[in-house]
XYZ file of C-alpha atoms in Angstrom:
338
model
C 190.524 110.926 152.813
C 190.184 107.987 150.403
C 186.852 106.200 150.662
C 187.796 103.955 147.732
C 191.213 102.944 146.416
C 190.327 103.785 142.838
C 193.567 102.494 141.353
C 192.944 99.132 142.996
C 189.308 99.204 141.837
C 190.507 99.694 138.260
C 193.025 96.855 138.609
C 190.388 94.472 139.975
C 187.714 95.593 137.520
C 189.983 95.272 134.498
C 191.099 91.818 135.566
C 187.530 90.616 136.057
C 186.292 92.157 132.800
C 189.110 90.511 130.860
C 190.125 91.439 127.338
C 186.971 90.219 125.605
C 186.686 88.050 122.496
C 189.706 86.986 120.504
C 190.172 89.322 117.563
C 192.956 89.414 114.997
C 194.996 92.618 114.976
C 193.721 93.777 111.587
C 190.123 92.998 112.626
C 190.544 95.063 115.791
C 191.893 98.021 113.838
C 189.064 97.748 111.323
C 186.451 97.643 114.116
C 187.871 100.771 115.762
C 187.910 102.645 112.458
C 184.372 101.550 111.615
C 183.014 102.603 115.012
C 184.566 106.034 114.713
C 183.155 106.411 111.223
C 179.798 105.118 112.455
C 179.659 107.793 115.146
C 180.502 110.495 112.577
C 177.926 109.123 110.142
C 175.288 109.005 112.861
C 175.560 112.666 113.841
C 173.673 114.212 110.887
C 171.172 111.337 110.904
C 170.347 111.937 114.567
C 170.232 115.714 114.200
C 167.968 115.591 111.158
C 165.532 113.185 112.805
C 165.411 114.839 116.226
C 165.803 118.497 115.300
C 168.513 118.817 117.970
C 171.756 120.477 116.896
C 175.110 120.977 118.581
C 178.363 122.486 117.406
C 180.624 119.856 115.811
C 183.388 118.439 117.963
C 181.689 119.488 121.203
C 182.378 116.172 122.944
C 184.991 113.611 121.860
C 184.212 110.071 120.731
C 186.547 107.454 122.212
C 186.683 103.812 121.156
C 187.949 101.951 124.218
C 188.620 98.437 125.465
C 187.069 97.034 128.640
C 189.883 98.319 130.824
C 189.434 101.793 129.358
C 185.739 101.720 130.191
C 186.485 100.608 133.767
C 189.014 103.440 134.163
C 186.621 106.039 132.765
C 183.826 104.980 135.103
C 186.104 104.831 138.121
C 187.061 108.434 137.346
C 183.395 109.358 137.055
C 182.393 107.653 140.299
C 185.282 109.337 142.107
C 183.941 112.713 141.013
C 180.374 111.887 142.047
C 181.467 110.512 145.433
C 183.745 113.453 146.251
C 180.985 115.346 148.158
C 180.266 112.214 150.221
C 183.936 111.830 151.097
C 184.056 115.465 152.205
C 180.926 114.949 154.298
C 182.347 111.854 155.974
C 185.627 113.595 156.757
C 183.798 116.570 158.222
C 181.575 114.357 160.357
C 184.070 111.802 161.635
C 187.451 113.352 161.011
C 190.270 111.812 159.039
C 190.983 108.163 159.924
C 194.423 106.846 160.699
C 196.625 106.148 157.699
C 196.407 102.404 158.355
C 192.608 102.339 158.702
C 192.221 104.466 155.596
C 194.532 102.260 153.538
C 192.856 99.005 154.591
C 189.295 100.312 154.317
C 189.778 101.967 150.956
C 191.451 98.860 149.527
C 188.618 96.580 150.641
C 186.030 98.967 149.199
C 188.128 99.348 146.065
C 188.034 95.592 145.545
C 184.258 95.550 145.889
C 183.754 98.498 143.542
C 186.134 96.830 141.105
C 184.055 93.664 141.250
C 180.971 95.542 140.086
C 182.830 97.601 137.477
C 184.320 94.398 136.130
C 180.891 92.839 135.655
C 179.468 95.947 134.012
C 182.587 96.270 131.871
C 181.596 93.075 130.059
C 178.058 94.333 129.315
C 178.181 97.974 128.249
C 178.342 98.635 124.501
C 178.551 102.396 124.715
C 178.052 105.222 127.168
C 177.930 108.994 127.147
C 179.763 110.403 130.154
C 178.172 113.805 130.838
C 180.432 114.540 133.820
C 183.695 114.597 131.866
C 184.869 118.208 131.535
C 184.097 120.354 129.737
C 181.269 118.909 127.623
C 181.286 115.155 128.210
C 182.600 112.283 126.090
C 181.192 109.297 124.240
C 182.708 105.869 124.938
C 182.242 102.972 122.523
C 183.436 99.647 123.989
C 184.789 97.796 120.962
C 185.298 94.302 122.497
C 181.740 94.192 123.828
C 180.263 95.327 120.531
C 182.202 92.616 118.689
C 181.172 90.039 121.312
C 177.454 90.818 121.001
C 177.411 90.993 117.218
C 178.962 87.520 117.168
C 176.658 86.209 119.886
C 173.446 87.222 118.101
C 174.775 86.517 114.612
C 174.328 90.104 113.426
C 175.914 91.649 110.377
C 178.908 93.479 111.936
C 178.564 96.589 109.774
C 174.856 96.923 110.491
C 175.196 96.221 114.207
C 178.018 98.714 114.725
C 176.092 101.501 113.031
C 172.978 100.582 115.038
C 174.896 100.926 118.302
C 176.426 104.194 117.110
C 172.972 105.624 116.351
C 171.833 104.961 119.921
C 174.964 106.290 121.603
C 175.319 109.270 119.285
C 171.764 110.230 120.215
C 172.913 110.554 123.820
C 175.847 112.712 122.733
C 173.499 114.992 120.781
C 171.029 115.153 123.692
C 173.682 116.481 126.060
C 175.728 118.649 123.716
C 172.662 120.331 122.226
C 171.378 120.980 125.762
C 174.396 121.838 127.957
C 172.189 122.420 130.994
C 171.224 118.733 131.030
C 174.546 117.436 132.395
C 174.594 120.159 135.034
C 171.057 119.210 136.069
C 171.999 115.553 136.503
C 175.064 116.458 138.543
C 172.883 118.654 140.754
C 170.576 115.690 141.360
C 173.518 113.415 142.161
C 174.865 115.950 144.648
C 171.399 116.218 146.196
C 171.346 112.451 146.704
C 174.796 112.643 148.271
C 173.566 115.265 150.717
C 170.800 112.968 151.967
C 172.665 109.653 152.241
C 174.743 108.806 155.264
C 178.316 108.141 154.108
C 178.332 104.754 155.845
C 175.405 103.749 153.632
C 177.632 104.018 150.576
C 180.048 101.512 152.092
C 177.117 99.293 152.987
C 175.936 99.484 149.374
C 179.140 98.238 147.812
C 179.488 95.581 150.511
C 175.946 94.462 149.821
C 176.991 94.196 146.201
C 179.872 91.906 147.068
C 177.619 89.815 149.330
C 175.059 89.406 146.551
C 177.762 88.260 144.181
C 178.661 85.608 146.755
C 175.049 84.387 146.842
C 172.984 86.983 148.684
C 170.215 89.214 147.419
C 168.986 92.791 147.442
C 169.649 95.947 145.473
C 171.831 98.975 146.020
C 168.718 101.005 145.239
C 167.276 99.725 148.530
C 169.588 102.207 150.273
C 167.470 105.070 148.927
C 164.625 104.905 151.384
C 163.696 108.321 152.789
C 160.927 110.380 151.150
C 163.463 113.039 150.146
C 165.767 110.464 148.569
C 162.929 108.787 146.696
C 161.754 112.140 145.357
C 165.210 112.834 143.939
C 165.485 109.308 142.559
C 162.092 109.670 140.874
C 163.311 112.828 139.120
C 166.456 111.064 137.942
C 164.402 108.054 136.804
C 162.172 110.328 134.730
C 165.178 111.924 133.042
C 166.952 108.621 132.373
C 163.771 107.051 130.987
C 163.423 109.992 128.611
C 167.048 109.799 127.467
C 167.091 106.034 126.943
C 163.658 105.864 125.332
C 164.464 108.774 123.015
C 167.661 107.032 121.891
C 165.816 103.764 121.270
C 163.213 105.555 119.141
C 165.931 107.252 117.099
C 167.894 104.054 116.465
C 164.776 102.127 115.419
C 163.182 104.864 113.293
C 166.350 106.021 111.555
C 167.726 102.487 111.319
C 165.585 101.111 108.458
C 166.860 103.756 106.045
C 170.540 102.910 106.592
C 170.636 99.460 108.261
C 169.132 96.667 106.139
C 168.959 94.086 108.949
C 167.715 96.404 111.713
C 164.556 94.346 112.327
C 166.502 91.151 112.944
C 169.009 92.986 115.144
C 166.296 94.480 117.349
C 164.538 91.149 117.815
C 167.705 89.286 118.790
C 168.990 92.142 120.944
C 165.755 92.331 122.944
C 166.061 88.628 123.694
C 169.631 89.149 124.860
C 168.630 92.021 127.166
C 166.766 89.563 129.366
C 170.061 88.215 130.706
C 171.046 84.585 131.035
C 172.133 82.504 133.988
C 171.502 82.840 137.709
C 174.520 85.028 138.426
C 173.756 87.359 135.544
C 170.156 87.826 136.682
C 171.277 88.363 140.273
C 173.770 91.043 139.334
C 171.313 92.770 137.032
C 168.845 93.036 139.921
C 171.527 94.120 142.364
C 172.907 96.855 140.118
C 169.510 98.124 139.022
C 169.860 96.883 135.427
C 166.342 95.457 135.473
C 165.122 98.962 136.235
C 167.231 100.268 133.347
C 165.504 97.877 130.954
C 162.184 99.333 132.078
C 163.574 102.791 131.332
C 164.194 101.838 127.707
C 160.703 100.406 127.345
C 158.693 103.070 129.191
C 160.740 105.953 127.812
C 160.253 104.802 124.219
C 156.495 104.517 124.738
C 156.456 108.064 126.171
C 158.430 109.543 123.272
C 156.400 107.790 120.576
C 153.085 108.774 122.155
C 153.981 112.451 122.439
C 155.581 112.672 118.983
C 152.586 110.941 117.384
C 150.262 113.373 119.153
C 152.032 116.726 118.729
C 154.980 116.148 116.377
C 158.729 116.205 116.963
C 159.032 120.002 117.024
C 156.506 120.332 119.846
C 157.967 117.320 121.638
C 161.332 119.107 121.743
C 159.884 121.433 124.369
C 161.020 118.654 126.705
C 164.588 119.979 126.307
C 163.752 123.548 127.376
C 164.986 123.120 130.944
C 164.577 121.135 134.168
C 160.946 122.201 134.583
C 159.876 120.667 131.263
C 161.464 117.266 131.870
C 158.924 114.501 132.521
C 158.510 113.142 136.017
C 158.614 109.423 136.678
C 154.805 109.431 136.820
C 154.506 111.340 133.534
C 156.699 108.813 131.739
C 153.842 106.331 132.090
C 151.189 109.046 131.553
C 152.468 111.096 128.601
C 149.164 112.953 128.196
C 149.748 114.439 131.649
C 153.094 115.791 130.461
C 151.493 117.222 127.310
C 148.807 118.918 129.409
C 151.363 120.385 131.814
C 154.008 121.559 129.330
C 152.189 122.187 126.049
């Protein structure tokens, strides 16, 4: 059974995302080379600062265009949604070929609409669900677009982005259990959500784009679902905050204009325009911004109090990860774990 026509979603998403800024051929080649080199250069910097180490070459680094990012995320969503599709088929039986084709194409268009919007925003992403050890995606057109928009030095900005994204790659490759834990949480959410709610979520997304309101996160409403979501929020806040701390603390030693970049980038994170703000709220991006902020405060507080080596107990396993509540009360985490 096909809940979503993923090929159509990719077609729609790629069309909406567009190619990005105009770049001369030699400039595009140079940007790709520099991003790859920036990721390689970032690895020892991240490992030395964090004390986390992974075997070299554990997860590939891919420099992609917007269409490549859309395709990669469609593949990831298809994997995450597979248990829901199985559940729906088991509960309701397979639909007719016609109903399946029409329904999956409509849903594919709506998923594509959201992927297309996100495909213009994301600078980089570590995909922990790509077998066997994940992969790091750097979205070259978006990086070039933002560095131009904020007037950043291209060389400095590209390395700054690489430091953040490479930190995610090190987090997951140095701790292989982490990706498995997140997948377990995603499957747990799938087990508690009615399959029809997923369709309602993407349709709500399309309605909001046409002028409505609401968030896909509103679908997670039961106590069991909220408990799972709180665990995931705690983990994501840790990961994003940890990466922000690394990029800002390592940055000054290798990126001369890091202070100016951070100031301008924080202003940009607020989003501009009614549609942009609406979509950020709908897709939970406002919550993601809070993850960066709260997670960084948590990491800095604990490291200042006990040092990086003791802080790294956070990576011991699922039981030592901070809860959502502990992210805003780091002393409670220290008391529980250390």
